[in-house]
Amino acid sequence: MAILGLQLQQRFPVLTAVCYSRLISATIHAPAVASVSSLSCKLKKWNNGGRLPRRLVVGLGASFWAQYMNMAGNSKSFIASARLKGAVEQFTKSPCLASQALQNVEWPEQFPFKDEDFQRFDETSDSLFYEAPRFVTHIDDAAIAALTKYYSEVFPPSNTPGVSILDMCSSWVSHFPKGCKQERVVGMGMNEEELKRNPVLTEYVVQDLNLKPKLPFEDNSFDVITNVVSVDYLTKPLDVFKEMCRILKPGGLAIMSFSNRCFWTKAISIWTSTGDTDHALIVGSYFHYAGGFEPPQAVDISPNPGRSDPMYIVYSRKLSTA
């Protein structure tokens, strides 16, 4: 089953199978919203003695089954397995509140995650996994349009002198606004054939951030850094986010976008075991503990909740004094 699942997983991303929550033991002082105020002050930590939770096994089977059915039907679109509710959503008995997840968070003094939180079901070489180019999109058209619209509102105007953008974990498309051009747009990804096809890039770098989180750029080089539906694959996120801070210009903007689709076997365990609200907290924690960033903010830009792929943004700016 594991071998079959790995082969299928290399072709089709699926919705995150959410199984358990062991997120931050941070106290969340939420605004006066009934569904949030009913949430207990601390998120529960998971502890099962090292055994796989039953829902993890069920979620894994559902993910592989969805991929098998998609392959059997030879469909060009991605069939996603139904996502179980995350612990936060189950506790509040309300819709996801990812956009409020980073409001008034009191972070623990130390980074709350352990090494095992960044393990993956498939620990084989990422270079092998991404060896074959995938000229497909990993979110639906409505989510892409919402992300492109967001970019159009926060990016510097096209052809602004001296502006540089880095698209991390890039591929053959970056979802930038139509006609977006800057003096320097760098793509960093895992597959050269995909990067060569990306029309917005002025240059590209092939690099596995899980092996080499050190970014090959000078300090204070970029005005904007983007990462589209790939932050969940980073196994050394603090190292990467510290590097992002180093290469951003003071006041530079970092935009991490994510949905609930992923290559399940390659996403980190803390991601596949939590829900959308938790994901915003996870990404926010990367900014916070990396240091040098303003308090991170979350935005829900989902275009048609319940009818298309959800889309979330967690962003921050490099401190002007960093």
Short mmCIF file of C-alpha atoms in Angstrom, two decimals, residues 32-290:
data_model
loop_
_atom_site.label_atom_id
_atom_site.label_comp_id
_atom_site.label_asym_id
_atom_site.label_seq_id
_atom_site.Cartn_x
_atom_site.Cartn_y
_atom_site.Cartn_z
CA ALA A 32 -15.47 39.39 20.79
CA VAL A 33 -16.68 36.63 18.48
CA ALA A 34 -18.86 34.02 20.11
CA SER A 35 -17.42 31.06 18.22
CA VAL A 36 -13.88 32.04 19.13
CA SER A 37 -14.56 33.02 22.72
CA SER A 38 -15.89 29.51 23.28
CA LEU A 39 -12.46 28.16 22.41
CA SER A 40 -10.36 27.11 25.39
CA CYS A 41 -7.30 29.20 26.09
CA LYS A 42 -4.85 26.56 25.00
CA LEU A 43 -4.74 24.17 22.07
CA LYS A 44 -4.33 20.56 23.12
CA LYS A 45 -1.07 18.74 22.55
CA TRP A 46 -1.18 15.32 21.01
CA ASN A 47 0.32 12.40 22.91
CA ASN A 48 -0.47 8.83 21.93
CA GLY A 49 2.74 7.02 22.80
CA GLY A 50 4.02 6.98 19.22
CA ARG A 51 1.10 5.04 17.69
CA LEU A 52 -0.59 6.28 14.55
CA PRO A 53 -4.00 7.78 15.38
CA ARG A 54 -6.90 5.95 13.77
CA ARG A 55 -7.92 9.08 11.88
CA LEU A 56 -4.43 9.35 10.44
CA VAL A 57 -4.78 5.87 8.93
CA VAL A 58 -8.28 6.67 7.65
CA GLY A 59 -7.09 9.95 6.17
CA LEU A 60 -4.17 8.26 4.47
CA GLY A 61 -6.45 5.66 2.92
CA ALA A 62 -8.88 8.31 1.73
CA SER A 63 -6.10 10.33 0.16
CA PHE A 64 -4.71 7.37 -1.77
CA TRP A 65 -8.19 6.23 -2.81
CA ALA A 66 -9.03 9.67 -4.21
CA GLN A 67 -5.82 9.68 -6.20
CA TYR A 68 -6.48 6.16 -7.50
CA MET A 69 -9.97 7.10 -8.68
CA ASN A 70 -8.59 10.22 -10.37
CA MET A 71 -5.97 8.19 -12.21
CA ALA A 72 -8.51 5.55 -13.21
CA GLY A 73 -10.73 8.23 -14.67
CA ASN A 74 -7.83 9.88 -16.51
CA SER A 75 -9.10 13.25 -15.38
CA LYS A 76 -7.13 16.42 -15.93
CA SER A 77 -8.57 17.98 -12.79
CA PHE A 78 -7.59 16.99 -9.28
CA ILE A 79 -10.02 14.98 -7.17
CA ALA A 80 -9.52 15.75 -3.50
CA SER A 81 -10.48 13.62 -0.57
CA ALA A 82 -12.91 15.06 1.95
CA ARG A 83 -10.98 16.84 4.69
CA LEU A 84 -11.80 15.97 8.27
CA LYS A 85 -12.34 18.93 10.54
CA GLY A 86 -9.30 20.13 12.45
CA ALA A 87 -9.24 20.18 16.21
CA VAL A 88 -9.84 23.93 16.40
CA GLU A 89 -12.88 23.71 14.12
CA GLN A 90 -14.27 20.73 16.02
CA PHE A 91 -13.88 22.50 19.35
CA THR A 92 -15.48 25.76 18.27
CA LYS A 93 -18.18 24.04 16.17
CA SER A 94 -17.88 26.94 13.75
CA PRO A 95 -16.46 27.61 10.30
CA CYS A 96 -12.73 28.04 9.96
CA LEU A 97 -11.46 31.32 11.37
CA ALA A 98 -8.04 31.30 9.79
CA SER A 99 -8.17 35.05 9.20
CA GLN A 100 -8.42 35.61 12.98
CA ALA A 101 -5.85 33.02 13.97
CA LEU A 102 -3.03 35.53 14.41
CA GLN A 103 -4.92 38.22 16.28
CA ASN A 104 -3.49 38.88 19.75
CA VAL A 105 -1.47 35.69 20.02
CA GLU A 106 0.82 35.32 23.04
CA TRP A 107 3.60 33.15 21.68
CA PRO A 108 5.48 30.72 23.97
CA GLU A 109 9.00 31.81 24.79
CA GLN A 110 10.53 28.95 22.82
CA PHE A 111 9.63 27.53 19.41
CA PRO A 112 6.96 24.97 20.35
CA PHE A 113 7.56 22.34 17.67
CA LYS A 114 9.81 19.30 17.78
CA ASP A 115 11.89 17.63 15.09
CA GLU A 116 9.28 14.93 14.54
CA ASP A 117 6.73 17.60 13.62
CA PHE A 118 8.71 18.19 10.44
CA GLN A 119 8.99 14.59 9.37
CA ARG A 120 7.13 13.35 6.31
CA PHE A 121 5.43 10.09 5.43
CA ASP A 122 7.80 9.90 2.46
CA GLU A 123 11.36 10.76 3.44
CA THR A 124 12.89 9.73 0.12
CA SER A 125 14.81 12.29 -1.92
CA ASP A 126 12.79 15.36 -2.85
CA SER A 127 14.91 15.69 -5.97
CA LEU A 128 13.60 12.32 -7.12
CA PHE A 129 10.02 13.23 -6.25
CA TYR A 130 10.18 16.45 -8.31
CA GLU A 131 12.35 15.02 -11.09
CA ALA A 132 9.52 14.84 -13.63
CA PRO A 133 8.00 18.23 -14.54
CA ARG A 134 4.34 18.82 -13.67
CA PHE A 135 2.77 21.38 -15.96
CA VAL A 136 -0.42 21.55 -13.93
CA THR A 137 -1.88 23.90 -11.35
CA HIS A 138 -2.38 22.72 -7.78
CA ILE A 139 -5.34 24.92 -6.87
CA ASP A 140 -8.48 25.59 -8.88
CA ASP A 141 -9.08 28.58 -11.16
CA ALA A 142 -11.13 30.53 -8.61
CA ALA A 143 -8.40 30.25 -5.98
CA ILE A 144 -5.77 31.25 -8.53
CA ALA A 145 -7.81 34.31 -9.50
CA ALA A 146 -8.17 35.30 -5.84
CA LEU A 147 -4.41 35.01 -5.28
CA THR A 148 -3.62 36.98 -8.44
CA LYS A 149 -6.02 39.72 -7.34
CA TYR A 150 -4.35 39.87 -3.93
CA TYR A 151 -0.93 40.19 -5.55
CA SER A 152 -2.22 43.03 -7.72
CA GLU A 153 -3.20 44.93 -4.57
CA VAL A 154 0.09 44.54 -2.68
CA PHE A 155 2.82 44.27 -5.32
CA PRO A 156 4.80 47.35 -6.34
CA PRO A 157 3.58 48.75 -9.69
CA SER A 158 5.09 47.07 -12.73
CA ASN A 159 8.42 48.38 -13.96
CA THR A 160 9.20 50.15 -10.71
CA PRO A 161 12.93 50.92 -10.87
CA GLY A 162 15.06 48.72 -8.63
CA VAL A 163 12.30 46.34 -7.54
CA SER A 164 13.23 42.67 -7.13
CA ILE A 165 10.86 39.76 -6.41
CA LEU A 166 11.72 36.22 -5.35
CA ASP A 167 9.18 33.47 -6.00
CA MET A 168 10.20 30.62 -3.71
CA CYS A 169 9.20 27.03 -4.47
CA SER A 170 8.35 28.28 -7.95
CA SER A 171 7.38 26.31 -11.02
CA TRP A 172 6.09 26.99 -14.54
CA VAL A 173 3.57 29.59 -13.32
CA SER A 174 3.70 32.13 -10.48
CA HIS A 175 0.12 33.47 -10.58
CA PHE A 176 1.40 37.04 -10.72
CA PRO A 177 -0.89 39.75 -12.18
CA LYS A 178 -1.12 39.87 -15.95
CA GLY A 179 1.62 42.07 -17.39
CA CYS A 180 3.59 42.10 -14.14
CA LYS A 181 7.18 43.02 -14.92
CA GLN A 182 10.03 44.06 -12.71
CA GLU A 183 13.74 44.55 -13.19
CA ARG A 184 14.44 41.27 -11.40
CA VAL A 185 12.06 38.36 -10.80
CA VAL A 186 13.83 35.26 -9.53
CA GLY A 187 12.25 31.83 -9.38
CA MET A 188 13.60 29.22 -7.00
CA GLY A 189 12.30 25.71 -7.41
CA MET A 190 13.04 22.03 -7.75
CA ASN A 191 12.48 21.38 -11.45
CA GLU A 192 14.44 23.24 -14.11
CA GLU A 193 12.05 22.42 -16.95
CA GLU A 194 9.19 24.00 -15.04
CA LEU A 195 11.22 27.11 -14.19
CA LYS A 196 12.29 27.54 -17.82
CA ARG A 197 8.62 27.72 -18.83
CA ASN A 198 7.74 30.47 -16.34
CA PRO A 199 7.26 33.66 -18.40
CA VAL A 200 7.55 36.16 -15.52
CA LEU A 201 11.00 35.07 -14.38
CA THR A 202 14.13 36.96 -15.38
CA GLU A 203 16.30 34.24 -13.79
CA TYR A 204 15.92 31.05 -11.81
CA VAL A 205 17.73 28.87 -9.29
CA VAL A 206 17.25 25.13 -8.82
CA GLN A 207 17.67 24.34 -5.13
CA ASP A 208 16.26 21.94 -2.56
CA LEU A 209 15.52 24.10 0.47
CA ASN A 210 15.17 21.05 2.67
CA LEU A 211 18.81 20.20 1.99
CA LYS A 212 20.17 23.73 1.54
CA PRO A 213 18.04 26.32 3.35
CA LYS A 214 20.78 28.94 2.86
CA LEU A 215 19.57 31.26 0.08
CA PRO A 216 22.17 32.22 -2.56
CA PHE A 217 21.46 35.95 -2.50
CA GLU A 218 23.00 39.05 -0.98
CA ASP A 219 21.58 40.75 2.10
CA ASN A 220 18.74 43.22 1.49
CA SER A 221 18.19 42.08 -2.10
CA PHE A 222 14.43 41.67 -2.52
CA ASP A 223 11.34 43.81 -2.08
CA VAL A 224 8.88 40.90 -2.14
CA ILE A 225 9.11 37.17 -1.50
CA THR A 226 6.24 34.87 -2.46
CA ASN A 227 5.58 31.20 -1.78
CA VAL A 228 2.48 29.57 -3.25
CA VAL A 229 1.05 26.41 -1.65
CA SER A 230 4.49 25.09 -0.72
CA VAL A 231 5.26 26.33 2.79
CA ASP A 232 3.88 23.02 4.07
CA TYR A 233 6.79 21.12 2.50
CA LEU A 234 9.56 22.95 4.35
CA THR A 235 11.33 20.70 6.87
CA LYS A 236 13.64 23.48 8.11
CA PRO A 237 11.22 26.42 8.10
CA LEU A 238 12.98 28.55 10.71
CA ASP A 239 16.23 28.38 8.76
CA VAL A 240 14.42 29.37 5.58
CA PHE A 241 12.49 32.21 7.23
CA LYS A 242 15.66 33.59 8.80
CA GLU A 243 17.19 33.60 5.34
CA MET A 244 14.12 35.32 3.96
CA CYS A 245 14.56 38.05 6.54
CA ARG A 246 18.22 38.41 5.64
CA ILE A 247 17.63 38.87 1.90
CA LEU A 248 14.55 41.09 2.17
CA LYS A 249 15.10 44.81 2.06
CA PRO A 250 14.00 46.67 5.21
CA GLY A 251 10.21 46.90 4.98
CA GLY A 252 10.19 44.12 2.38
CA LEU A 253 7.08 41.95 2.16
CA ALA A 254 6.92 38.13 2.50
CA ILE A 255 3.69 36.46 1.36
CA MET A 256 3.00 32.81 2.17
CA SER A 257 -0.16 31.46 0.54
CA PHE A 258 -1.71 28.06 1.10
CA SER A 259 -4.86 26.06 0.53
CA ASN A 260 -5.88 22.62 1.77
CA ARG A 261 -4.38 20.71 -1.15
CA CYS A 262 -0.97 19.13 -0.98
CA PHE A 263 1.18 16.18 -1.91
CA TRP A 264 0.20 14.47 1.29
CA THR A 265 3.23 12.20 1.66
CA LYS A 266 5.65 15.12 1.25
CA ALA A 267 3.97 17.62 3.56
CA ILE A 268 5.29 17.84 7.13
CA SER A 269 3.39 15.91 9.78
CA ILE A 270 2.31 18.94 11.79
CA TRP A 271 0.60 20.24 8.65
CA THR A 272 -1.20 17.06 7.61
CA SER A 273 -2.45 16.58 11.15
CA THR A 274 -4.04 20.01 11.59
CA GLY A 275 -6.64 22.25 9.97
CA ASP A 276 -6.73 25.59 8.19
CA THR A 277 -6.79 27.73 11.33
CA ASP A 278 -3.88 25.77 12.75
CA HIS A 279 -1.98 26.25 9.47
CA ALA A 280 -2.20 30.01 9.83
CA LEU A 281 -0.77 29.70 13.35
CA ILE A 282 2.00 27.42 12.12
CA VAL A 283 3.12 29.81 9.38
CA GLY A 284 2.75 32.76 11.72
CA SER A 285 5.03 31.03 14.19
CA TYR A 286 7.73 30.75 11.53
CA PHE A 287 7.74 34.51 11.09
CA HIS A 288 7.66 35.13 14.83
CA TYR A 289 10.47 32.78 15.85
CA ALA A 290 12.68 33.58 12.87
#
